[in-house]
Coordinates of C-alpha atoms in Angstrom, one line a residue:
X1 CA 126.9 273.0 -165.1
X2 CA 130.2 274.7 -164.1
X3 CA 131.3 274.5 -160.4
X4 CA 133.5 277.4 -159.1
X5 CA 136.4 276.7 -156.9
X6 CA 134.6 278.4 -154.0
X7 CA 131.6 276.1 -154.4
X8 CA 133.8 273.0 -154.6
X9 CA 135.6 274.1 -151.5
X10 CA 132.4 274.6 -149.6
X11 CA 131.1 271.2 -150.7
X12 CA 134.3 269.5 -149.5
X13 CA 134.1 271.4 -146.2
X14 CA 130.5 270.2 -145.7
X15 CA 131.5 266.5 -145.8
X16 CA 134.7 266.9 -143.8
X17 CA 134.5 265.2 -140.4
X18 CA 135.6 266.7 -137.1
X19 CA 135.9 266.1 -133.4
X20 CA 134.1 267.6 -130.4
X21 CA 135.5 267.1 -126.9
X22 CA 132.6 267.9 -124.5
X23 CA 132.0 267.9 -120.8
X24 CA 129.2 265.7 -119.6
X25 CA 128.8 267.5 -116.3
X26 CA 129.2 266.1 -112.8
X27 CA 126.5 263.5 -112.9
X28 CA 123.1 265.2 -113.2
X29 CA 122.1 264.8 -116.8
X30 CA 120.3 268.1 -116.6
X31 CA 123.7 269.9 -116.3
X32 CA 124.8 268.8 -119.8
X33 CA 125.2 272.0 -121.8
X34 CA 122.9 272.9 -124.7
X35 CA 125.9 272.8 -127.1
X36 CA 127.0 269.3 -126.0
X37 CA 123.4 268.0 -126.4
X38 CA 123.2 269.5 -129.9
X39 CA 126.5 267.9 -131.0
X40 CA 125.5 264.5 -129.6
X41 CA 122.4 264.7 -131.8
X42 CA 124.5 265.2 -134.9
X43 CA 127.3 262.8 -134.1
X44 CA 128.0 259.6 -136.0
X45 CA 130.3 258.3 -133.2
X46 CA 130.2 259.0 -129.5
X47 CA 132.9 257.9 -127.1
X48 CA 131.6 257.8 -123.6
X49 CA 132.3 255.8 -120.4
X50 CA 129.8 254.2 -118.1
X51 CA 129.3 257.5 -116.2
X52 CA 128.3 259.4 -119.3
X53 CA 126.5 256.6 -121.2
X54 CA 123.0 257.6 -120.0
X55 CA 123.4 261.3 -121.1
X56 CA 124.9 260.1 -124.4
X57 CA 122.0 257.8 -125.2
X58 CA 119.4 260.4 -124.3
X59 CA 120.7 262.8 -127.0
X60 CA 122.3 260.5 -129.7
X61 CA 120.5 259.7 -132.9
X62 CA 119.6 256.2 -133.6
X63 CA 122.2 255.6 -136.2
X64 CA 125.2 256.8 -134.1
X65 CA 127.7 254.3 -132.7
X66 CA 128.6 254.4 -129.0
X67 CA 132.1 253.3 -127.9
X68 CA 133.5 252.9 -124.4
X69 CA 137.0 254.6 -124.2
X70 CA 138.1 251.7 -122.0
X71 CA 137.7 249.4 -125.0
X72 CA 140.7 251.0 -126.8
X73 CA 144.0 252.1 -125.3
X74 CA 144.1 255.1 -127.6
X75 CA 140.5 256.6 -127.8
X76 CA 141.9 259.5 -129.8
X77 CA 142.6 257.2 -132.6
X78 CA 138.9 256.2 -132.9
X79 CA 137.9 259.9 -132.9
X80 CA 140.4 260.8 -135.6
X81 CA 139.4 257.8 -137.8
X82 CA 135.7 258.8 -137.6
X83 CA 136.6 262.4 -138.5
X84 CA 138.6 261.2 -141.5
X85 CA 135.6 259.1 -142.6
X86 CA 133.5 262.3 -142.7
X87 CA 131.7 262.0 -139.4
X88 CA 131.3 264.2 -136.4
X89 CA 132.9 262.3 -133.5
X90 CA 132.1 263.4 -129.9
X91 CA 133.9 262.3 -126.8
X92 CA 132.3 263.0 -123.4
X93 CA 134.3 263.6 -120.2
X94 CA 133.2 263.8 -116.6
X95 CA 132.7 267.4 -115.5
X96 CA 134.7 269.8 -117.7
X97 CA 136.9 268.3 -120.5
X98 CA 140.0 270.5 -119.9
X99 CA 140.0 269.4 -116.2
X100 CA 139.5 265.8 -117.1
X101 CA 142.3 265.2 -119.6
X102 CA 140.9 266.4 -122.9
X103 CA 144.1 268.2 -123.7
X104 CA 145.8 265.0 -124.7
X105 CA 143.0 264.2 -127.2
X106 CA 143.0 267.7 -128.5
X107 CA 146.7 267.6 -129.1
X108 CA 146.3 264.3 -131.0
X109 CA 143.7 265.9 -133.3
X110 CA 145.9 268.9 -133.9
X111 CA 148.8 266.7 -134.9
X112 CA 146.6 264.7 -137.2
X113 CA 145.3 267.8 -138.9
X114 CA 141.7 267.1 -137.7
X115 CA 139.4 270.0 -136.9
X116 CA 138.3 269.9 -133.3
X117 CA 136.2 271.9 -130.8
X118 CA 136.4 271.9 -127.0
X119 CA 132.9 272.3 -125.3
X120 CA 133.3 273.3 -121.7
X121 CA 131.2 271.5 -119.1
X122 CA 130.1 272.1 -115.5
X123 CA 133.1 271.1 -113.4
X124 CA 132.8 268.8 -110.4
X125 CA 134.8 271.2 -108.2
X126 CA 132.0 273.8 -108.3
X127 CA 128.9 271.8 -109.1
X128 CA 129.1 269.3 -106.3
X129 CA 129.5 271.9 -103.5
X130 CA 126.6 273.8 -105.0
X131 CA 124.4 270.7 -104.8
X132 CA 125.6 270.2 -101.2
X133 CA 124.6 273.7 -100.3
X134 CA 128.1 275.0 -99.7
X135 CA 129.0 278.4 -101.2
X136 CA 132.7 278.4 -102.1
X137 CA 133.2 282.2 -101.9
X138 CA 131.7 285.1 -100.1
X139 CA 132.1 288.8 -99.8
X140 CA 134.5 288.3 -96.9
X141 CA 136.4 285.5 -98.4
X142 CA 136.8 285.2 -102.2
X143 CA 139.9 283.0 -102.3
X144 CA 139.4 279.5 -103.5
X145 CA 141.9 276.7 -104.0
X146 CA 141.3 273.3 -105.7
X147 CA 143.7 270.4 -105.2
X148 CA 143.8 266.7 -105.7
X149 CA 143.7 264.6 -102.5
X150 CA 147.3 263.5 -102.9
X151 CA 148.6 267.0 -102.4
X152 CA 146.7 267.6 -99.1
X153 CA 149.8 267.0 -96.9
X154 CA 151.6 269.9 -98.8
X155 CA 148.9 272.5 -98.4
X156 CA 149.7 275.1 -95.7
X157 CA 146.8 276.5 -93.7
X158 CA 145.0 279.6 -95.0
X159 CA 141.6 281.1 -94.6
X160 CA 140.8 280.3 -98.2
X161 CA 138.1 277.7 -99.1
X162 CA 139.8 274.5 -100.1
X163 CA 138.2 272.0 -102.5
X164 CA 139.8 268.6 -102.5
X165 CA 139.1 266.3 -105.5
X166 CA 139.3 262.5 -105.1
X167 CA 138.5 262.6 -101.4
X168 CA 136.9 259.2 -101.6
X169 CA 140.4 257.5 -101.6
X170 CA 140.8 258.1 -97.9
X171 CA 138.4 260.6 -96.3
X172 CA 139.6 260.0 -92.7
X173 CA 143.2 260.2 -93.7
X174 CA 142.5 263.5 -95.5
X175 CA 141.7 265.2 -92.2
X176 CA 144.9 263.8 -90.6
X177 CA 147.0 265.1 -93.5
X178 CA 145.6 268.6 -93.4
X179 CA 146.1 268.7 -89.6
X180 CA 149.7 267.6 -90.0
X181 CA 150.1 270.4 -92.5
X182 CA 149.1 272.9 -89.9
X183 CA 145.3 273.2 -90.3
X184 CA 143.4 273.6 -87.0
X185 CA 141.5 270.4 -85.9
X186 CA 138.3 272.5 -85.5
X187 CA 138.3 273.5 -89.2
X188 CA 135.0 272.5 -90.8
X189 CA 135.0 269.9 -93.5
X190 CA 132.2 268.6 -95.7
X191 CA 132.6 265.5 -97.9
X192 CA 130.0 264.7 -100.6
X193 CA 129.8 261.4 -102.4
X194 CA 128.1 260.9 -105.8
X195 CA 127.5 264.6 -106.1
X196 CA 124.5 265.9 -108.1
X197 CA 122.9 262.5 -108.4
X198 CA 120.0 260.9 -106.4
X199 CA 122.7 258.9 -104.5
X200 CA 124.3 262.1 -103.1
X201 CA 125.4 261.9 -99.5
X202 CA 127.2 264.6 -97.5
X203 CA 128.9 264.3 -94.1
X204 CA 129.8 267.5 -92.3
X205 CA 132.4 267.4 -89.5
X206 CA 135.8 268.9 -88.5
X207 CA 139.3 267.9 -89.5
X208 CA 139.9 266.4 -86.1
X209 CA 136.6 264.4 -85.9
X210 CA 136.0 263.3 -89.5
X211 CA 137.0 259.7 -88.8
X212 CA 134.5 259.1 -86.0
X213 CA 131.8 261.1 -87.6
X214 CA 132.1 259.1 -90.8
X215 CA 131.8 255.9 -88.8
X216 CA 128.7 257.3 -86.9
X217 CA 127.1 258.1 -90.3
X218 CA 127.8 254.6 -91.5
X219 CA 130.1 255.7 -94.3
X220 CA 133.1 253.6 -95.1
X221 CA 135.2 252.7 -98.2
X222 CA 133.3 249.4 -98.2
X223 CA 129.9 251.0 -98.8
X224 CA 130.6 254.0 -100.9
X225 CA 131.1 253.5 -104.7
X226 CA 131.2 256.9 -106.3
X227 CA 133.7 259.7 -106.3
X228 CA 133.8 262.2 -103.4
X229 CA 134.7 265.9 -103.2
X230 CA 135.6 267.6 -99.9
X231 CA 135.2 271.3 -99.0
X232 CA 137.4 272.6 -96.2
X233 CA 136.9 275.9 -94.5
X234 CA 134.3 278.2 -92.8
X235 CA 132.1 278.1 -95.9
X236 CA 130.9 274.6 -94.9
X237 CA 128.9 276.1 -92.0
X238 CA 126.4 277.6 -94.5
X239 CA 125.2 274.1 -95.5
X240 CA 122.9 273.9 -92.5
X241 CA 120.7 276.6 -94.1
X242 CA 121.5 276.2 -97.7
X243 CA 121.2 272.4 -98.2
X244 CA 118.5 272.3 -101.0
X245 CA 119.2 269.1 -102.9
X246 CA 119.4 266.4 -100.3
X247 CA 116.5 267.9 -98.4
X248 CA 114.0 267.4 -101.3
X249 CA 110.9 265.6 -100.0
X250 CA 111.5 262.4 -101.9
X251 CA 115.3 262.6 -102.2
X252 CA 116.7 259.2 -103.1
X253 CA 113.3 257.5 -102.9
X254 CA 113.0 254.6 -105.3
X255 CA 109.4 254.9 -106.6
X256 CA 107.6 252.3 -108.6
X257 CA 105.4 253.7 -111.4
X258 CA 103.1 250.9 -112.7
X259 CA 101.7 252.5 -115.8
X260 CA 102.0 252.1 -119.6
X261 CA 105.4 253.5 -120.7
X262 CA 103.9 256.6 -122.3
X263 CA 101.8 257.5 -119.3
X264 CA 104.6 256.8 -116.8
X265 CA 106.9 259.4 -118.4
X266 CA 104.8 262.3 -117.1
X267 CA 104.8 260.9 -113.6
X268 CA 108.5 260.1 -113.6
X269 CA 109.5 263.6 -114.6
X270 CA 107.5 265.1 -111.7
X271 CA 109.0 262.5 -109.3
X272 CA 112.5 263.5 -110.4
X273 CA 111.7 267.1 -109.5
X274 CA 111.1 266.0 -106.0
X275 CA 114.4 264.1 -105.9
X276 CA 113.0 260.6 -106.4
X277 CA 114.3 257.8 -108.6
X278 CA 111.3 256.6 -110.6
X279 CA 111.2 253.0 -111.9
X280 CA 108.7 252.5 -114.7
X281 CA 107.1 249.1 -114.8
X282 CA 104.3 248.7 -117.4
X283 CA 101.4 246.7 -116.0
X284 CA 99.2 247.0 -119.0
X285 CA 99.8 247.1 -122.7
X286 CA 97.6 248.9 -125.2
X287 CA 96.8 247.1 -128.4
X288 CA 94.5 247.9 -131.4
X289 CA 91.0 246.4 -131.4
X290 CA 90.7 243.0 -133.0
X291 CA 88.1 244.3 -135.4
X292 CA 88.9 247.8 -136.7
X293 CA 85.7 248.2 -138.7
X294 CA 83.9 249.9 -135.8
X295 CA 86.6 252.6 -135.5
X296 CA 86.6 253.1 -139.2
X297 CA 82.8 253.7 -139.2
X298 CA 83.2 256.0 -136.2
X299 CA 85.8 258.2 -137.9
X300 CA 83.7 258.4 -141.0
X301 CA 80.8 259.4 -138.8
X302 CA 82.8 262.2 -137.2
X303 CA 83.7 263.6 -140.6
X304 CA 80.2 263.4 -142.0
X305 CA 78.5 265.0 -138.9
X306 CA 76.9 261.9 -137.5
X307 CA 77.6 262.9 -133.8
X308 CA 76.8 265.8 -131.5
X309 CA 79.3 264.7 -128.8
X310 CA 82.4 262.6 -128.5
X311 CA 83.3 261.5 -124.9
X312 CA 86.9 260.5 -124.2
X313 CA 87.3 258.5 -121.0
X314 CA 91.1 258.1 -121.1
X315 CA 94.2 259.5 -122.8
X316 CA 94.6 256.1 -124.5
X317 CA 91.2 256.7 -126.2
X318 CA 92.4 260.1 -127.5
X319 CA 95.6 258.5 -128.8
X320 CA 93.7 255.7 -130.5
X321 CA 91.4 258.1 -132.3
X322 CA 94.3 260.4 -133.2
X323 CA 96.3 257.6 -134.7
X324 CA 93.3 256.5 -136.8
X325 CA 92.8 260.1 -138.0
X326 CA 96.4 260.4 -139.0
X327 CA 96.1 257.1 -141.0
X328 CA 93.4 258.8 -143.1
X329 CA 95.3 262.1 -143.4
X330 CA 92.9 263.9 -141.0
X331 CA 93.6 266.3 -138.2
X332 CA 91.7 268.1 -135.4
X333 CA 89.7 270.2 -137.9
X334 CA 87.5 267.1 -138.5
X335 CA 86.0 267.8 -135.0
X336 CA 84.5 271.1 -136.2
X337 CA 80.9 271.3 -135.0
X338 CA 81.3 268.4 -132.6
X339 CA 81.3 268.9 -128.8
X340 CA 84.0 267.1 -127.0
X341 CA 84.0 265.8 -123.4
X342 CA 87.0 264.6 -121.3
X343 CA 86.9 262.5 -118.2
X344 CA 89.7 264.4 -116.4
X345 CA 92.7 266.7 -116.6
X346 CA 95.1 264.1 -118.1
X347 CA 92.6 263.2 -120.9
X348 CA 92.0 266.9 -121.5
X349 CA 95.7 267.5 -121.8
X350 CA 96.0 264.8 -124.5
X351 CA 93.1 266.5 -126.4
X352 CA 94.9 269.9 -126.2
X353 CA 98.0 268.2 -127.6
X354 CA 95.8 267.1 -130.5
X355 CA 94.6 270.7 -131.0
X356 CA 91.2 270.2 -129.4
X357 CA 89.9 272.1 -126.4
X358 CA 87.2 270.0 -124.6
X359 CA 83.8 271.5 -123.9
X360 CA 83.1 269.5 -120.8
X361 CA 85.5 268.3 -118.1
X362 CA 84.0 267.3 -114.7
X363 CA 85.3 269.6 -111.9
X364 CA 84.9 267.2 -109.0
X365 CA 85.0 263.5 -109.4
X366 CA 87.1 263.0 -112.5
X367 CA 86.0 259.5 -113.5
X368 CA 83.4 257.9 -115.7
X369 CA 80.9 258.4 -112.9
X370 CA 81.8 262.1 -112.5
X371 CA 81.5 262.7 -116.2
X372 CA 78.1 261.0 -116.2
X373 CA 76.9 263.2 -113.3
X374 CA 78.0 266.4 -115.2
X375 CA 76.5 265.4 -118.6
X376 CA 73.6 267.5 -119.8
X377 CA 70.3 265.9 -120.8
X378 CA 69.3 265.7 -124.5
X379 CA 67.3 268.7 -125.6
X380 CA 65.6 268.3 -129.0
X381 CA 65.4 272.0 -129.4
X382 CA 69.0 272.8 -128.6
X383 CA 70.7 269.6 -129.9
X384 CA 70.2 269.0 -133.6
X385 CA 71.7 265.5 -133.3
X386 CA 71.2 263.1 -130.4
X387 CA 74.2 260.7 -130.9
X388 CA 77.2 260.5 -128.7
X389 CA 80.4 258.6 -129.7
X390 CA 82.2 256.7 -126.9
X391 CA 85.6 255.5 -128.1
X392 CA 86.7 253.3 -125.1
X393 CA 88.7 250.4 -123.9
X394 CA 87.4 246.9 -124.3
X395 CA 87.0 246.6 -120.5
X396 CA 85.4 249.9 -119.8
X397 CA 82.5 250.1 -117.3
X398 CA 79.0 250.8 -118.4
X399 CA 78.2 253.6 -116.0
X400 CA 78.6 256.4 -118.5
X401 CA 76.8 254.5 -121.3
X402 CA 73.8 253.8 -119.1
X403 CA 73.6 257.4 -117.9
X404 CA 73.7 258.8 -121.4
X405 CA 70.8 256.6 -122.5
X406 CA 68.9 257.7 -119.4
X407 CA 69.4 261.3 -120.3
X408 CA 67.9 260.7 -123.8
X409 CA 71.1 260.4 -125.8
X410 CA 71.8 257.6 -128.4
X411 CA 75.2 256.4 -127.4
X412 CA 77.5 254.5 -129.7
X413 CA 80.0 252.5 -127.7
X414 CA 83.1 251.8 -129.9
X415 CA 86.1 249.7 -128.9
X416 CA 89.0 252.1 -129.7
X417 CA 91.7 249.9 -128.1
X418 CA 92.3 246.8 -126.0
X419 CA 94.1 246.6 -122.7
X420 CA 96.1 243.5 -121.9
X421 CA 98.2 242.6 -118.9
X422 CA 101.8 243.3 -119.5
X423 CA 104.6 240.7 -119.2
X424 CA 106.1 240.3 -115.7
X425 CA 109.0 242.6 -115.0
X426 CA 112.6 241.2 -114.7
X427 CA 113.3 239.1 -111.6
X428 CA 115.3 241.8 -109.7
X429 CA 112.3 244.1 -110.0
X430 CA 109.9 241.5 -108.7
X431 CA 112.2 240.8 -105.8
X432 CA 112.5 244.5 -105.0
X433 CA 108.7 244.8 -105.0
X434 CA 108.1 241.9 -102.6
X435 CA 111.3 242.5 -100.6
X436 CA 110.9 246.2 -99.7
X437 CA 113.4 247.5 -102.2
X438 CA 111.0 250.3 -103.3
X439 CA 110.2 253.2 -101.0
X440 CA 106.8 253.9 -102.7
X441 CA 104.4 252.7 -105.3
X442 CA 102.0 255.0 -107.1
X443 CA 98.7 253.3 -108.2
X444 CA 96.8 255.4 -110.8
X445 CA 93.9 253.1 -111.3
X446 CA 92.3 249.9 -109.9
X447 CA 93.7 248.0 -112.9
X448 CA 97.3 249.0 -112.1
X449 CA 96.7 247.5 -108.6
X450 CA 95.3 244.2 -109.9
X451 CA 97.9 243.9 -112.7
X452 CA 100.9 244.7 -110.6
X453 CA 100.0 242.2 -108.0
X454 CA 99.2 239.7 -110.8
X455 CA 102.6 240.0 -112.6
X456 CA 104.9 240.8 -109.7
X457 CA 103.3 240.2 -106.3
X458 CA 102.3 242.5 -103.4
X459 CA 104.5 245.4 -102.4
X460 CA 106.3 244.9 -99.1
X461 CA 105.0 246.3 -95.8
X462 CA 107.6 249.1 -95.6
X463 CA 106.7 250.4 -99.0
X464 CA 104.5 253.6 -99.0
X465 CA 101.4 253.1 -101.0
X466 CA 99.9 256.1 -102.9
X467 CA 96.6 256.0 -104.9
X468 CA 94.8 258.4 -107.2
X469 CA 91.4 258.2 -105.7
X470 CA 88.8 256.3 -103.5
X471 CA 88.1 253.6 -106.0
X472 CA 91.8 252.7 -106.4
X473 CA 92.1 252.8 -102.6
X474 CA 89.2 250.4 -102.3
X475 CA 90.9 248.0 -104.7
X476 CA 94.2 248.3 -102.9
X477 CA 92.4 247.4 -99.6
X478 CA 90.9 244.3 -101.2
X479 CA 94.5 243.1 -101.8
X480 CA 95.5 243.7 -98.2
X481 CA 97.5 246.9 -98.8
X482 CA 97.3 249.8 -96.5
X483 CA 97.1 253.1 -98.3
X484 CA 99.3 255.9 -97.0
X485 CA 98.6 258.6 -99.5
X486 CA 95.5 259.5 -101.5
X487 CA 95.5 262.3 -104.0
X488 CA 93.2 265.3 -103.2
X489 CA 92.0 265.2 -106.8
X490 CA 92.2 262.4 -109.4
X491 CA 95.2 263.5 -111.4
X492 CA 98.7 262.0 -111.6
X493 CA 100.3 265.3 -110.8
X494 CA 98.2 265.6 -107.6
X495 CA 99.2 262.0 -106.6
X496 CA 102.9 262.8 -107.0
X497 CA 102.5 266.0 -105.0
X498 CA 100.6 264.1 -102.2
X499 CA 103.4 261.6 -102.0
X500 CA 106.0 264.4 -101.8
X501 CA 104.0 266.0 -98.9
X502 CA 104.0 262.6 -97.2
X503 CA 107.8 262.3 -97.6
X504 CA 108.3 265.8 -96.3
X505 CA 106.3 265.0 -93.2
X506 CA 108.4 262.0 -92.5
X507 CA 111.6 264.0 -92.9
X508 CA 110.3 266.8 -90.6
X509 CA 109.3 264.3 -88.0
X510 CA 112.7 262.7 -88.0
X511 CA 114.5 266.0 -87.7
X512 CA 112.3 267.2 -84.9
X513 CA 113.0 264.0 -83.0
X514 CA 116.7 264.2 -83.6
X515 CA 116.6 260.9 -85.6
X516 CA 118.4 260.1 -88.8
X517 CA 116.3 260.8 -91.9
X518 CA 115.7 257.4 -93.5
X519 CA 113.7 256.3 -96.5
X520 CA 110.9 253.8 -96.0
X521 CA 113.1 251.0 -97.6
X522 CA 115.8 251.7 -95.0
X523 CA 113.5 251.0 -92.0
X524 CA 113.2 247.8 -90.1
X525 CA 111.7 245.1 -92.3
X526 CA 108.5 243.9 -90.7
X527 CA 105.6 241.7 -91.5
X528 CA 103.4 242.5 -94.4
X529 CA 101.3 245.6 -93.5
X530 CA 97.9 245.0 -92.1
X531 CA 94.8 247.1 -92.5
X532 CA 93.9 249.2 -89.5

């Protein structure tokens, strides 16, 4: 076959490597641009420092190599070499790449004849004030200046809004430098550390009082680690009404989620929306049954029309059946003609993901007992088959099984999966659980209570305890834990929402009393909580 010059040129271009210099945003991983995320997924090499590592790993492919720029005095050399080897090499920068020194790497690529792209990012100078609730411009004042802290002594006063980068080097001295340069002592200033992250902290003062106000807020160079950005000018006054990030109901709360890893992800995402920092600690592990023959017969029975109903009492049961179906090359169509029941919303959601809409979901008590109460009796005129398949855990209760038999059904109880206690978490996690390092723990079943206490010990007295329902609350009480929050309905979303309402109530009470807003872990450590 003859290859034209144009085709040969296109083929060479397809394997040619290149370099992308991308902004990672100011700290919040959600502010990474769509283009940067797309390139990370295609990259063979990613150069990212500790501050960008989490964002990089979230979007990188498994085969990509991650390199810290601190490991090489000339990171551009690594990028160029990877490009010459035919790879896409991506380097991440804090905020926006052009404002963070990407020009030097871009010049190195240009001199080496390597194709490159600069992907803008969200700059710290605008993102951090936005997360602090400070608008930088207004209809009355549209002028904005951005300077490094080292230039503060040379900036003459003006009504423009001033953004100072690197304010963490000496926040109290910054006020003195601007006053010395002619700024009035009464000029408002807001300084934000660790902007756009769950560790964000903002102190509002004036140039003349910033030193004492920082001390009163307990902020010093010794206890702050991240970068800080200051905003100087009348725009700072708007923060009192526009602060939206640091006032989230669970802002900065470290919340323990004792679930299996797959189940914890849903809870963690919702917690993050409320400003919390979720920590997933698996308390149970799900394993296949020791003897798979039961499940094999059950799947064959579903296909051949042996069952009138299939009752799923957990998302794990749905997953177990789905995995077995996929092993045999089957999908949701094999459920045609079979009625399906789900114990609750979470299980129903797992069925919908599988392409199955359940026919029965209890409206009130979403548990095995609630499903048993809602189950219809067998009718030999309306029901051509009287068999019900129950794919469940090896430790499932017999309530539903007994009720089905009582209603005239022939129930086949099949072990779809086994639950075993997970390995203990690392020592720092165990110490935080027992020592009050967590602000809240969310228990989504009685087994999570028993297993967490078994592998890590009881949560400390200052930790807020949230449970999904009365049965879980009863188990928590048996272990001497006082329950602070109970979901109004047995779903994980409702439990997170209830804990958020609890956090908001604590915040409102502190503000009304003129007290500092403190997380539960920041309160006085006391004896282990007692039941009232």
